[in-house]
Coordinates of C-alpha atoms in Angstrom, one line a residue:
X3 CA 47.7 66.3 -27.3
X4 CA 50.6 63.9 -27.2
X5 CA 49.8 60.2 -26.7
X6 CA 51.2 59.4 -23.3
X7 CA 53.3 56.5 -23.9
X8 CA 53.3 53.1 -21.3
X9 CA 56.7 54.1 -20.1
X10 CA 55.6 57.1 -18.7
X11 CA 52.8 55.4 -16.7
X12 CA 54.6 52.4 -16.1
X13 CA 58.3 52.5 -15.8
X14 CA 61.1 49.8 -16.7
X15 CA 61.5 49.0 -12.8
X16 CA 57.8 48.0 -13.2
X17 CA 58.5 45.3 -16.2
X18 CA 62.1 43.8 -14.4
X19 CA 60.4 43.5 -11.6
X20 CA 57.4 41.2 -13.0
X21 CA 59.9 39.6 -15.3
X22 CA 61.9 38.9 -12.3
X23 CA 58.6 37.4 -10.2
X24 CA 57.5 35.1 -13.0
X25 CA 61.5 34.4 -13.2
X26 CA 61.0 33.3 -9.5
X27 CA 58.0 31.4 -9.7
X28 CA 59.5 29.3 -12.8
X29 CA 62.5 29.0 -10.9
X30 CA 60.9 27.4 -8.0
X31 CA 58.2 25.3 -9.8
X32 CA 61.2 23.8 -11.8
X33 CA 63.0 23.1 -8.4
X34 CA 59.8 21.2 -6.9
X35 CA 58.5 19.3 -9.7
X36 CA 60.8 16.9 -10.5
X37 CA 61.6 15.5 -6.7
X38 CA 57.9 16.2 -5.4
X39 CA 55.3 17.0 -7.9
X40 CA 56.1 14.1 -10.1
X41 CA 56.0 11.5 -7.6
X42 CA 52.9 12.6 -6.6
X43 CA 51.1 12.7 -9.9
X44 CA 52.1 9.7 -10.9
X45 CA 50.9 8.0 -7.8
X46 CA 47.5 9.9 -7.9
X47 CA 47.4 8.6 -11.6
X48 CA 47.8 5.3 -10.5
X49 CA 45.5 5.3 -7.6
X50 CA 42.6 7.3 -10.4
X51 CA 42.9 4.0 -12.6
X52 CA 43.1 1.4 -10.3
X53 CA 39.4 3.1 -9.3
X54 CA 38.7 3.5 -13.0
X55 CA 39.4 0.0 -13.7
X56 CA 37.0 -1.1 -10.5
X57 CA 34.4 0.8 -11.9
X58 CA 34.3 -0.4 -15.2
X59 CA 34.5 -3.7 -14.1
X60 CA 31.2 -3.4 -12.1
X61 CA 29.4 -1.1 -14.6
X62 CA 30.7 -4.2 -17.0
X63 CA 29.3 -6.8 -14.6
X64 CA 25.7 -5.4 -14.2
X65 CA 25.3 -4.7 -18.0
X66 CA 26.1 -8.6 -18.6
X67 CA 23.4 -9.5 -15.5
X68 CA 20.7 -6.9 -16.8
X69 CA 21.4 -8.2 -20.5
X70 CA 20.6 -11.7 -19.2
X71 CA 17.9 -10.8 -17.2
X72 CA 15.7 -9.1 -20.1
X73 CA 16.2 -11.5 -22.4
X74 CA 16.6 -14.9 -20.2
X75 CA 15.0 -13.1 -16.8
X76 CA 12.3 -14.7 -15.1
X77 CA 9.8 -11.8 -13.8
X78 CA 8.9 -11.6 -10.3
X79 CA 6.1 -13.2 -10.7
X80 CA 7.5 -16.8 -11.5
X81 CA 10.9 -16.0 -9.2
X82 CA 8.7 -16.1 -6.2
X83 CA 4.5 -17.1 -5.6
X84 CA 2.6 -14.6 -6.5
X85 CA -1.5 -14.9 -6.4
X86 CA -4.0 -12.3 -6.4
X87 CA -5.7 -11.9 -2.9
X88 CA -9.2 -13.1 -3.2
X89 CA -12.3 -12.7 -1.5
X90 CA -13.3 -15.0 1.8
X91 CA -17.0 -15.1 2.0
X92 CA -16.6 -16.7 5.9
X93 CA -14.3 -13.9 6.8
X94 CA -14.9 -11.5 4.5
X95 CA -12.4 -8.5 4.8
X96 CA -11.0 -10.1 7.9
X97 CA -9.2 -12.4 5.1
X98 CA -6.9 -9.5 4.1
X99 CA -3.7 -8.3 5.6
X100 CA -3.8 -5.4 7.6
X101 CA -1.4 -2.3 6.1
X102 CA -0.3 1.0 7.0
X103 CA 0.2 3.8 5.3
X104 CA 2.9 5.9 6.5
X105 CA 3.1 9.5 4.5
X106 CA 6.2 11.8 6.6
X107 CA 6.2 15.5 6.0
X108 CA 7.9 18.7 6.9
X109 CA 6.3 21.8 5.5
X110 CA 5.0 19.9 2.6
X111 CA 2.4 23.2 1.7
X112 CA 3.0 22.5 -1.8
X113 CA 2.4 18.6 -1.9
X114 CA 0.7 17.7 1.1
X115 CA -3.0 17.2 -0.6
X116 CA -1.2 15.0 -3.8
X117 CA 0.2 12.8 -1.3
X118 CA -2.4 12.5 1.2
X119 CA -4.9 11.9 -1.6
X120 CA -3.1 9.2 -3.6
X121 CA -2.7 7.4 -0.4
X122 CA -6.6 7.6 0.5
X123 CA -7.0 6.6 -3.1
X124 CA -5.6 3.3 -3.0
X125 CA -7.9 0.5 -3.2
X126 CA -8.0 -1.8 -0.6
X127 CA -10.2 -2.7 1.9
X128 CA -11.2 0.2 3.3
X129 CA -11.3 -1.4 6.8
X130 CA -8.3 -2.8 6.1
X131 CA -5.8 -0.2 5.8
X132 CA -5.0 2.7 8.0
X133 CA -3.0 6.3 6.8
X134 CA -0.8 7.8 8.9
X135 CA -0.3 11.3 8.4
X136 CA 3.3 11.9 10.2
X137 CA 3.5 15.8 10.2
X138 CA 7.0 17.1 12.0
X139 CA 6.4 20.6 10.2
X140 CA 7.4 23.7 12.3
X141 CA 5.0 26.3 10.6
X142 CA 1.8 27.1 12.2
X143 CA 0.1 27.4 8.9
X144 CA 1.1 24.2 7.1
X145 CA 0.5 22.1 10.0
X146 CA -3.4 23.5 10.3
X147 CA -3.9 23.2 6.3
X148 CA -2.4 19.2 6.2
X149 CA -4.7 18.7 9.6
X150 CA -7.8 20.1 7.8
X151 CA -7.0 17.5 4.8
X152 CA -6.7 14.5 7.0
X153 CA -9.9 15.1 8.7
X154 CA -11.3 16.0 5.1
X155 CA -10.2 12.8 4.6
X156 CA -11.5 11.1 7.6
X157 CA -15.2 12.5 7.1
X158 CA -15.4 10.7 3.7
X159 CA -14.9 7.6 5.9
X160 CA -10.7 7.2 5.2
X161 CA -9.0 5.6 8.3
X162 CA -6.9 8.2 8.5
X163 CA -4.5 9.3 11.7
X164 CA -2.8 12.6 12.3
X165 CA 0.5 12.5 14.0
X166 CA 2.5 15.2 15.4
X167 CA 5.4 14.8 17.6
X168 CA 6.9 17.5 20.0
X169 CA 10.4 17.7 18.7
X170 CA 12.0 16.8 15.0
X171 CA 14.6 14.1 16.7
X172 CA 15.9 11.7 14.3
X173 CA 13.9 13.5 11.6
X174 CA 12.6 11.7 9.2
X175 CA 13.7 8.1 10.7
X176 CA 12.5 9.6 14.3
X177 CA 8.7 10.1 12.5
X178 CA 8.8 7.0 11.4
X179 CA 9.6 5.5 14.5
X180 CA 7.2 7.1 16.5
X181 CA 4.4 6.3 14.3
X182 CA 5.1 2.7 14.4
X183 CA 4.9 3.0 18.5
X184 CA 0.9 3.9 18.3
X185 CA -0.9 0.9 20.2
X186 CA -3.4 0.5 16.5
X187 CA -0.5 0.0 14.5
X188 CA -0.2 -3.4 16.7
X189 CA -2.4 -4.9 14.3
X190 CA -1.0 -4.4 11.3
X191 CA 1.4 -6.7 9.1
X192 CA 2.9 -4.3 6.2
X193 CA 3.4 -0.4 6.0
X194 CA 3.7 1.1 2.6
X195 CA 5.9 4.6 3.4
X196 CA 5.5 7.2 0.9
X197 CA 7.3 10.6 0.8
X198 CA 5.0 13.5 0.7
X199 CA 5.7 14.0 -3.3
X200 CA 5.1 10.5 -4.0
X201 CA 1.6 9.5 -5.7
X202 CA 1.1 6.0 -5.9
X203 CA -1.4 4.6 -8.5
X204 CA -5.1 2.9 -7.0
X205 CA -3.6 -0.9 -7.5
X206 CA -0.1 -0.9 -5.5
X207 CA -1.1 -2.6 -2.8
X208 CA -2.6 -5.4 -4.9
X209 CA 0.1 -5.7 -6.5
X210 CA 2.7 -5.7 -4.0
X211 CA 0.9 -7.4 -0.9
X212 CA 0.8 -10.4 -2.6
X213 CA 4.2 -11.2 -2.8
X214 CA 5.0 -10.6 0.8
X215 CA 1.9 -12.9 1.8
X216 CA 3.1 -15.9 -0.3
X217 CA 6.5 -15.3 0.3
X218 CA 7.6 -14.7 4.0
X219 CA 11.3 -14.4 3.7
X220 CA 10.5 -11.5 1.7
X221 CA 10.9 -8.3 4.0
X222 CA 10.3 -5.8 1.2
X223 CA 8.8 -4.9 -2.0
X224 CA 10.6 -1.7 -3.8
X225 CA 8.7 0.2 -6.6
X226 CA 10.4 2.1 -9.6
X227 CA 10.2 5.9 -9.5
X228 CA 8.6 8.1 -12.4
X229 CA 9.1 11.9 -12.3
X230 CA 6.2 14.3 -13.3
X231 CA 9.2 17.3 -14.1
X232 CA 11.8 15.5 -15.9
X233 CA 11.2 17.7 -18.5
X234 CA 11.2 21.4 -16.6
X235 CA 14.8 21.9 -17.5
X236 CA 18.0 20.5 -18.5
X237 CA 19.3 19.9 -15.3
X238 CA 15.9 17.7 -14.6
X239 CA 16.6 15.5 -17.4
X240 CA 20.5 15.2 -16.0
X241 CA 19.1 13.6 -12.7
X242 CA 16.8 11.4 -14.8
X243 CA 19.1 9.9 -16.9
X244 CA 21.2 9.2 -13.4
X245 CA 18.1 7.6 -11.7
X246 CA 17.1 6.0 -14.6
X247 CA 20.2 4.0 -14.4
X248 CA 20.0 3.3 -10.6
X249 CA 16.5 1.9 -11.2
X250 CA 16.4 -0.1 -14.5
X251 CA 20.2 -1.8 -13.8
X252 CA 21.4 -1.6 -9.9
X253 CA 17.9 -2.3 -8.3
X254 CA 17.3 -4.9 -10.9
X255 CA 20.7 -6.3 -10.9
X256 CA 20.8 -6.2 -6.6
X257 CA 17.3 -7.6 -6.8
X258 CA 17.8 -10.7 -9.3
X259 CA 21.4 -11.3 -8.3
X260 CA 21.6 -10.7 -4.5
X261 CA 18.0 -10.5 -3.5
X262 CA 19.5 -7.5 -1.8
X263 CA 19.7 -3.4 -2.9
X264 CA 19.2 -0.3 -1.1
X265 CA 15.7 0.8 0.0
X266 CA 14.8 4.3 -1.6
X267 CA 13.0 5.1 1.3
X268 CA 9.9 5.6 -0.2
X269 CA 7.4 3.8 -2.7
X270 CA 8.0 0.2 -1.0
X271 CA 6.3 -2.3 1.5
X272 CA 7.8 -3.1 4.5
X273 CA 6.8 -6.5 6.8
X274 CA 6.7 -4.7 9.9
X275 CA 7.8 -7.6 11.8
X276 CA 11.7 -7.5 9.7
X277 CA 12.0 -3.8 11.1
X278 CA 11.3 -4.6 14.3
X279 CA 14.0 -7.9 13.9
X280 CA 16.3 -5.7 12.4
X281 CA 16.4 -3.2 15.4
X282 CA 13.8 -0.4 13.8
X283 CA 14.4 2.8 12.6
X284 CA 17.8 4.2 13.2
X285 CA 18.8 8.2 13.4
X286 CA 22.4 7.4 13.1
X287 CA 22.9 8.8 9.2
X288 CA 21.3 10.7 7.0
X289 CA 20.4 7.6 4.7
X290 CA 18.3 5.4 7.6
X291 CA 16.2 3.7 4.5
X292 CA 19.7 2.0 3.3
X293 CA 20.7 1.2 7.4
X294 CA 17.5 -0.8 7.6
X295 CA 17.9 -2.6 4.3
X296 CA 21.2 -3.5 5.2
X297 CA 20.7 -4.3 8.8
X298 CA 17.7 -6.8 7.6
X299 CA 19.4 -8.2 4.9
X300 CA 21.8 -9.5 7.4
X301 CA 19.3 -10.5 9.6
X302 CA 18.5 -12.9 6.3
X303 CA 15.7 -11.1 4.8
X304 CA 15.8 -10.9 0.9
X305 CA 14.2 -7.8 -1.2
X306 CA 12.2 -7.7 -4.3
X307 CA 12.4 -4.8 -6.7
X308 CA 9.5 -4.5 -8.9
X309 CA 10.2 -2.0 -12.2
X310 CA 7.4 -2.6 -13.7
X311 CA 5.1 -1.1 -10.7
X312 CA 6.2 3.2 -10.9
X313 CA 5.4 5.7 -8.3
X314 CA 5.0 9.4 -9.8
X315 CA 7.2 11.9 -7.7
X316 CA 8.8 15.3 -8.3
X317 CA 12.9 15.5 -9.4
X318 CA 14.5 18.6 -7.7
X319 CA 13.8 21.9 -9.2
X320 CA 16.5 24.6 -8.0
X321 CA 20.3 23.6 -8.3
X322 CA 19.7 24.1 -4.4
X323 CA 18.0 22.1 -3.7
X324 CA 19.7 19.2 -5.8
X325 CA 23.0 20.2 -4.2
X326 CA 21.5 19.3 -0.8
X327 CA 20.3 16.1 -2.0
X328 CA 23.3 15.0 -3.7
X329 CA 25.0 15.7 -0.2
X330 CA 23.1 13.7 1.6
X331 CA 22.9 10.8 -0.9
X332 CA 26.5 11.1 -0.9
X333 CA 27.8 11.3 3.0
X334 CA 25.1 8.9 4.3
X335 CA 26.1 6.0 2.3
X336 CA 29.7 6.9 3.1
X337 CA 29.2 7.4 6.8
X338 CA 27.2 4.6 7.3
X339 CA 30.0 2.5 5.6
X340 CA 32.2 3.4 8.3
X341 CA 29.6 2.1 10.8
X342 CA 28.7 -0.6 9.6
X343 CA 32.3 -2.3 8.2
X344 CA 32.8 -4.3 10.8
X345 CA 29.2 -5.7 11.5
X346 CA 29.0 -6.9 7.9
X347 CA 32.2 -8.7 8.3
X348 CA 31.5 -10.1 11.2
X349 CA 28.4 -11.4 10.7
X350 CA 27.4 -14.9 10.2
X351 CA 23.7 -15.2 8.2
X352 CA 24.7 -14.5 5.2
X353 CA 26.6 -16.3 2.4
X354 CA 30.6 -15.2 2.2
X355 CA 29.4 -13.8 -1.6
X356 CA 26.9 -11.6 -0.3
X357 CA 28.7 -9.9 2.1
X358 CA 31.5 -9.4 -0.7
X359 CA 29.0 -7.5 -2.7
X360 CA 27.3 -5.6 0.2
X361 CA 31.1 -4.1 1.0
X362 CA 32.8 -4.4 -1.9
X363 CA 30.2 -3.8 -4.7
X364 CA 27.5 -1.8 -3.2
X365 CA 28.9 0.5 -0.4
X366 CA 32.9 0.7 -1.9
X367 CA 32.8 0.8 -5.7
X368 CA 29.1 2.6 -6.2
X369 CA 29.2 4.4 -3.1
X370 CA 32.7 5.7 -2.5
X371 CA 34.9 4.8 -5.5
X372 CA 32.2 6.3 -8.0
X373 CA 32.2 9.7 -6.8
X374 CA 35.8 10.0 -6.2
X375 CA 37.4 8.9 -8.9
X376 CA 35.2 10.8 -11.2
X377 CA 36.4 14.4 -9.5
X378 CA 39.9 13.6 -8.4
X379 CA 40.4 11.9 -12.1
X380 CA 38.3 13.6 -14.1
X381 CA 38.7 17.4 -12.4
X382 CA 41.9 17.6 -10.7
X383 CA 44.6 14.8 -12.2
X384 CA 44.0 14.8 -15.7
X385 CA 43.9 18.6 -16.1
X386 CA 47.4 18.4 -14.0
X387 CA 49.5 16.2 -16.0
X388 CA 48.9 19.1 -19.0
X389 CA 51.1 21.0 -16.7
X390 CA 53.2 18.2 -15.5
X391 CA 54.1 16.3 -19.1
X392 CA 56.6 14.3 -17.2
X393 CA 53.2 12.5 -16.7
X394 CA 51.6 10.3 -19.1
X395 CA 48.1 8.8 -19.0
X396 CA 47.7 5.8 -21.0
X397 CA 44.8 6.4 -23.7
X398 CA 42.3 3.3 -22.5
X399 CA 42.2 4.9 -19.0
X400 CA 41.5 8.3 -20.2
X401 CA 39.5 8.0 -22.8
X402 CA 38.2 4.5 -23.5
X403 CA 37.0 3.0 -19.9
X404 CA 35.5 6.7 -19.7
X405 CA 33.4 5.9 -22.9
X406 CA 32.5 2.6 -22.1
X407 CA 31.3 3.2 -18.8
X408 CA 29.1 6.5 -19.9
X409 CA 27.4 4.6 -22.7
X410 CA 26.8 1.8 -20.5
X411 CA 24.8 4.5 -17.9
X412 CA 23.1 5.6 -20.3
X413 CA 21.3 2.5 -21.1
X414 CA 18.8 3.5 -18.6
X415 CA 17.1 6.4 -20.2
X416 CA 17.7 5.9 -24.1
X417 CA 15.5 9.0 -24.8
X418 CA 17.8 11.2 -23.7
X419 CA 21.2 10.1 -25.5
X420 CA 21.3 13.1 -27.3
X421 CA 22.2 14.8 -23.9
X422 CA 24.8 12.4 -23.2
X423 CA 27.4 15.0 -23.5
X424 CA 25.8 17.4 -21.1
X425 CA 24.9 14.8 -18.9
X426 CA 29.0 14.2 -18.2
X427 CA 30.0 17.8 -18.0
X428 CA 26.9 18.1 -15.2
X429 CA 27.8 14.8 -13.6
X430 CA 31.2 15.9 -13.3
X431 CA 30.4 19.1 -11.8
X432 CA 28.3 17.4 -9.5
X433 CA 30.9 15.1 -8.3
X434 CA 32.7 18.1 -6.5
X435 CA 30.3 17.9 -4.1
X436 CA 29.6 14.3 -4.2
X437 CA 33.1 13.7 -3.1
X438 CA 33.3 16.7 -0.6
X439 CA 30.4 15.0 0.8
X440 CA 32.1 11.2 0.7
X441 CA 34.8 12.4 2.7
X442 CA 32.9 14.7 5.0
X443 CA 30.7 10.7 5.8
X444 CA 34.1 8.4 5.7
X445 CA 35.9 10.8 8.2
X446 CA 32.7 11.7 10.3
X447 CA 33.1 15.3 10.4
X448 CA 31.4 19.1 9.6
X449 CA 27.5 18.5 8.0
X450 CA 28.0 14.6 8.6
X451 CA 24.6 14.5 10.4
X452 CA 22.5 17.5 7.9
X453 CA 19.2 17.0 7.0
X454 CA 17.5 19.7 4.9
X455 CA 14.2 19.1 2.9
X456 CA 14.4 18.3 -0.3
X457 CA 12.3 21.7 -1.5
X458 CA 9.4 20.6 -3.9
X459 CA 6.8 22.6 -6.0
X460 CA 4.1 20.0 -6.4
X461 CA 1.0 21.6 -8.4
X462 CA 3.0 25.0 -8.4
X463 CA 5.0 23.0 -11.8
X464 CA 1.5 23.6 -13.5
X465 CA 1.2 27.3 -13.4
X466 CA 3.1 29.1 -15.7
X467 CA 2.9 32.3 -13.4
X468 CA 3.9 30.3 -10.7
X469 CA 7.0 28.9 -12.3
X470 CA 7.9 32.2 -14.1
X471 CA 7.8 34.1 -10.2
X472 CA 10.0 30.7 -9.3
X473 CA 12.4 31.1 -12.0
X474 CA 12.8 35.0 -10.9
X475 CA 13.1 34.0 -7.4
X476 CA 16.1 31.4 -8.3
X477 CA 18.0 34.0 -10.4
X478 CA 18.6 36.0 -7.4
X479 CA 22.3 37.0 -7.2
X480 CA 22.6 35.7 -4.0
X481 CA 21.8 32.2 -4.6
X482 CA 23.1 32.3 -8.2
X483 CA 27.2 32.6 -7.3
X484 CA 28.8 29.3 -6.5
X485 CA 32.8 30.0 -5.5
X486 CA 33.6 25.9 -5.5
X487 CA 32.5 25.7 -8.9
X488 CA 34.1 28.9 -10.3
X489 CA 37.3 27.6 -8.3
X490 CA 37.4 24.5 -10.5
X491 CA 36.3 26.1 -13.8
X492 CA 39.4 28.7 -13.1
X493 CA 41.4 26.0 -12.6
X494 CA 40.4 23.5 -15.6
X495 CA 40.4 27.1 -17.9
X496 CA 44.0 27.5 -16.9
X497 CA 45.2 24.3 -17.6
X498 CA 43.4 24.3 -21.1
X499 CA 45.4 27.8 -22.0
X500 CA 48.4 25.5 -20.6
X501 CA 48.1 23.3 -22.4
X502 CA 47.1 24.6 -25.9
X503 CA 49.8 27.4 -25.3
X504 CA 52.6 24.7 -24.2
X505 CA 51.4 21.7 -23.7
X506 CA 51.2 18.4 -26.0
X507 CA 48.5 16.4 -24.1
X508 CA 45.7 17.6 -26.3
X509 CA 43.3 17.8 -23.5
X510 CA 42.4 21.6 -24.1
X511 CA 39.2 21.0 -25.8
X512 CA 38.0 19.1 -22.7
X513 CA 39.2 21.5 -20.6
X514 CA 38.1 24.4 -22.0
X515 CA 34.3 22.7 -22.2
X516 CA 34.5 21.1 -18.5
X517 CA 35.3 24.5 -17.8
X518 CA 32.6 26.1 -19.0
X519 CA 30.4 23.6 -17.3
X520 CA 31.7 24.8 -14.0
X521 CA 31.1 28.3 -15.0
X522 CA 27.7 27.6 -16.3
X523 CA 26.9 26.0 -13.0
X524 CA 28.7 28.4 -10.8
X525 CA 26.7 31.3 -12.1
X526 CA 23.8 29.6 -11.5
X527 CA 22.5 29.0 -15.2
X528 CA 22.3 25.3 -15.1
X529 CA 18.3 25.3 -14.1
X530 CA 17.8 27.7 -17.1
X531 CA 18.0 25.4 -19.9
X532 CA 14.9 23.3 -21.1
X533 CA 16.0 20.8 -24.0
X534 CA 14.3 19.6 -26.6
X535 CA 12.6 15.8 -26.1

């Protein structure tokens, strides 16, 4: 049989009338670029390293103040009184503060007993300390398992309270408002909050307490987090080595420097009367841990951080789950920015410095600046001047402040430096959404207000059957298939075949690797991988 030759199938009005299309296109891409495209780049270029230069300035700035403080550093301990509560014999117990123990959950099945049981495990006073069990969860057969636990609890001779509330209003900062209303919490000084994954160790009380009895323009005591699954999976360690930094050089540096950071929302002490100054809980964003802190602070309240005290707690699991997080981490901050712009400017407790670095420092450059210009830059501009050359990007903001200011994050976890590489392909995957979610908080719109649990496996982690039917659940085609990231990985692929095809930028082995991130991640792989230590 004779070969049936492309011609036949595919005639020459087929192959003028592609050439003539891609004719076209070339045509009208030459006709835009110069007058529109250009312009535009170069401005976005321009905009992508005046944010790269801020950034590296303050990353810069915090490695100088953590340097100083580890090596020249007082410790909390001589920076403010500390003593260790003693025994009264005339007032016996009556001598020690009364605390609270505030634990709020929604659906926690698979944490609920870890949680309540750390908290019922802390030694203090038993007379002296009351746990309140703040349950907003809407099934039937959680609610009945973590009431069972509490009275469990309670017949071992805990003072223990159940909580339930009608509705889920304000969420999380709604539960923690209501159980502050109960007539018993009236005698209470401090509440220690702890998310239903957190575990905290017998001692933390004693050793937080004391610095907010001693001290009383202290308002709170934060502890450090330690995660029981950084080492599930790749994507795990990614979010470690992010934390990491956020705890051992932000907190430390905000805490030393500033006597003000960002409450975590968990694993701290709280003097309950500087959250009733500040105006109590607040529903308004999805981040009402960092509206308090900020809201007291400029009532005049300072903060202590405290790294050497660490809370265990789970990392997120499923790429899901993180992806949720992030967004709320993300548009919170950024949404409560907008809100609170003018109040910080205007008012008049605090020092003209600290207000600089509240807006400027804390909420603009880590909270806005960070996120954006590490997508826009890193994602979208870069890859485009491959395809614009007219465009240059000096070397020290491509490739040097990059460098600098990756090296200097990873100072915080120094175990994992062998993942540094991974840990910027995944972080700039991650800022896609990050900056979605910056934007969706600075213009108030779409999932501004969305809340959605943190999902969390607690003693699940331990079982390898359980894992294993975890890890088949996750690969699910459904929840595998990511279009954003595929979008960008598409995108970053085409410019690398750009630009080693016709290009002179020499970006294509980035590209071709930040690609494959994206693809990695929009396939639904990156919870897959479990690294070596």
């Amino acid at each position: 049989m004779e070969r049936i030759s492309t011609t036949t199938l595919l005639p020459d009005t087929f192959y003028g009338t592609r050439d003539d299309i891609t004719e076209q296109f070339a045509i009208m891409w030459e006709q835009i670029k110069a007058p529109l495209i250009v312009p535009l780049l170069r401005i976005a270029v321009l905009l992508c390293l005046a944010m790269s230069v801020m950034l590296f300035i303050e990353r810069v700035y915090m490695f100088i103040v953590i340097t100083f403080v580890k090596f020249f550093g007082k410790k909390p301990e001589k920076r403010y009184k500390w003593e260790p509560l003693k025994d009264d014999v005339e007032l016996g117990n009556s001598s020690y503060p009364m605390v609270l123990v505030q634990i709020p959950m929604y659906n926690e099945k698979e944490v609920y007993q870890l949680s309540i049981g750390a908290a019922c495990g802390l030694s203090w006073p038993c007379d002296r300390i009351i746990v309140q069990v703040l349950d907003d969860s809407t099934d039937p057969f959680t609610k009945n398992l973590v009431e069972m636990e509490c009275q469990r609890w309670a017949s071992k001779g805990i003072n223990i309270k159940y909580e339930v509330r009608d509705n889920r209003s304000g969420y999380k900062a709604g539960a923690l408002k209501e159980g502050l209303k109960h007539s018993y919490v009236k005698q209470c000084d401090y509440v220690a909050i702890f998310d239903a994954d957190f575990q905290p160790e017998p001692d933390f009380l004693w050793r937080t307490i004391p610095f907010l009895v001693h001290n009383p323009e202290l308002s709170l005591v934060q502890a450090r987090w330690k995660y029981v699954n950084a080492d599930e999976c790749l994507m795990t360690r990614m979010q470690e080595m992010s934390l990491d930094y956020h705890f051992t050089v932000e907190q430390e540096v905000g805490s030393t420097t500033h006597a003000f950071f960002g409450f975590n929302g968990t694993a701290g002490v709280w003097r309950i009367a500087a959250i009733d100054e500040a105006g109590g809980w607040k529903d308004r964003t999805t981040v009402e841990d960092m509206d308090l802190a900020v809201r007291a602070s400029l009532k005049g309240w300072k903060f202590l951080y405290l790294s050497s005290l660490m809370v265990k707690n789970e990392l997120p699991s499923t790429f899901k789950a993180y992806r949720y997080q992030q967004h709320r981490w993300s548009c919170g901050p950024a949404n409560l920015f907008r809100k609170m712009f003018m109040e910080i400017v205007r008012n008049k407790k605090v020092s003209l410095w600290k207000k600089v670095h509240v807006i400027y420092s804390f909420f603009f450059v880590r909270k806005v600046v960070a996120h954006i210009v590490t997508f826009v830059f890193y994602v979208v501009v870069l890859p485009a001047t491959v395809l614009v050359p007219e465009v240059e990007v000096p070397k020290w903001g491509a490739v040097y402040i990059p460098a600098i200011i990756t090296l200097l994050n990873a100072v915080g976890t120094p175990r994992s430096l062998h993942l540094l590489v991974f840990w910027i392909l995944f972080e700039n995957v991650m800022s896609l959404h990050r900056t979605k979610a910056t934007f969706i908080g600075l213009l108030e719109v779409g999932r501004v207000n969305e809340w959605i649990v943190t999902e969390k496996l607690g003693d699940a982690l331990k079982l390898k059957s359980a894992a294993k039917a975890f890890r088949k659940h996750r690969m699910r085609l459904g929840d595998r298939i990511h279009l954003l990231e595929l979008a960008a990985g598409a995108y970053l692929f085409f410019c690398g075949c750009y630009d080693i095809t016709f290009g002179n930028n020499h970006y294509f082995l980035y590209l071709f690797v930040q690609a494959f991130a994206f693809f990695i991640v929009g396939f639904g792989y990156v919870g897959t991988f479990v690294p070596n230590s």
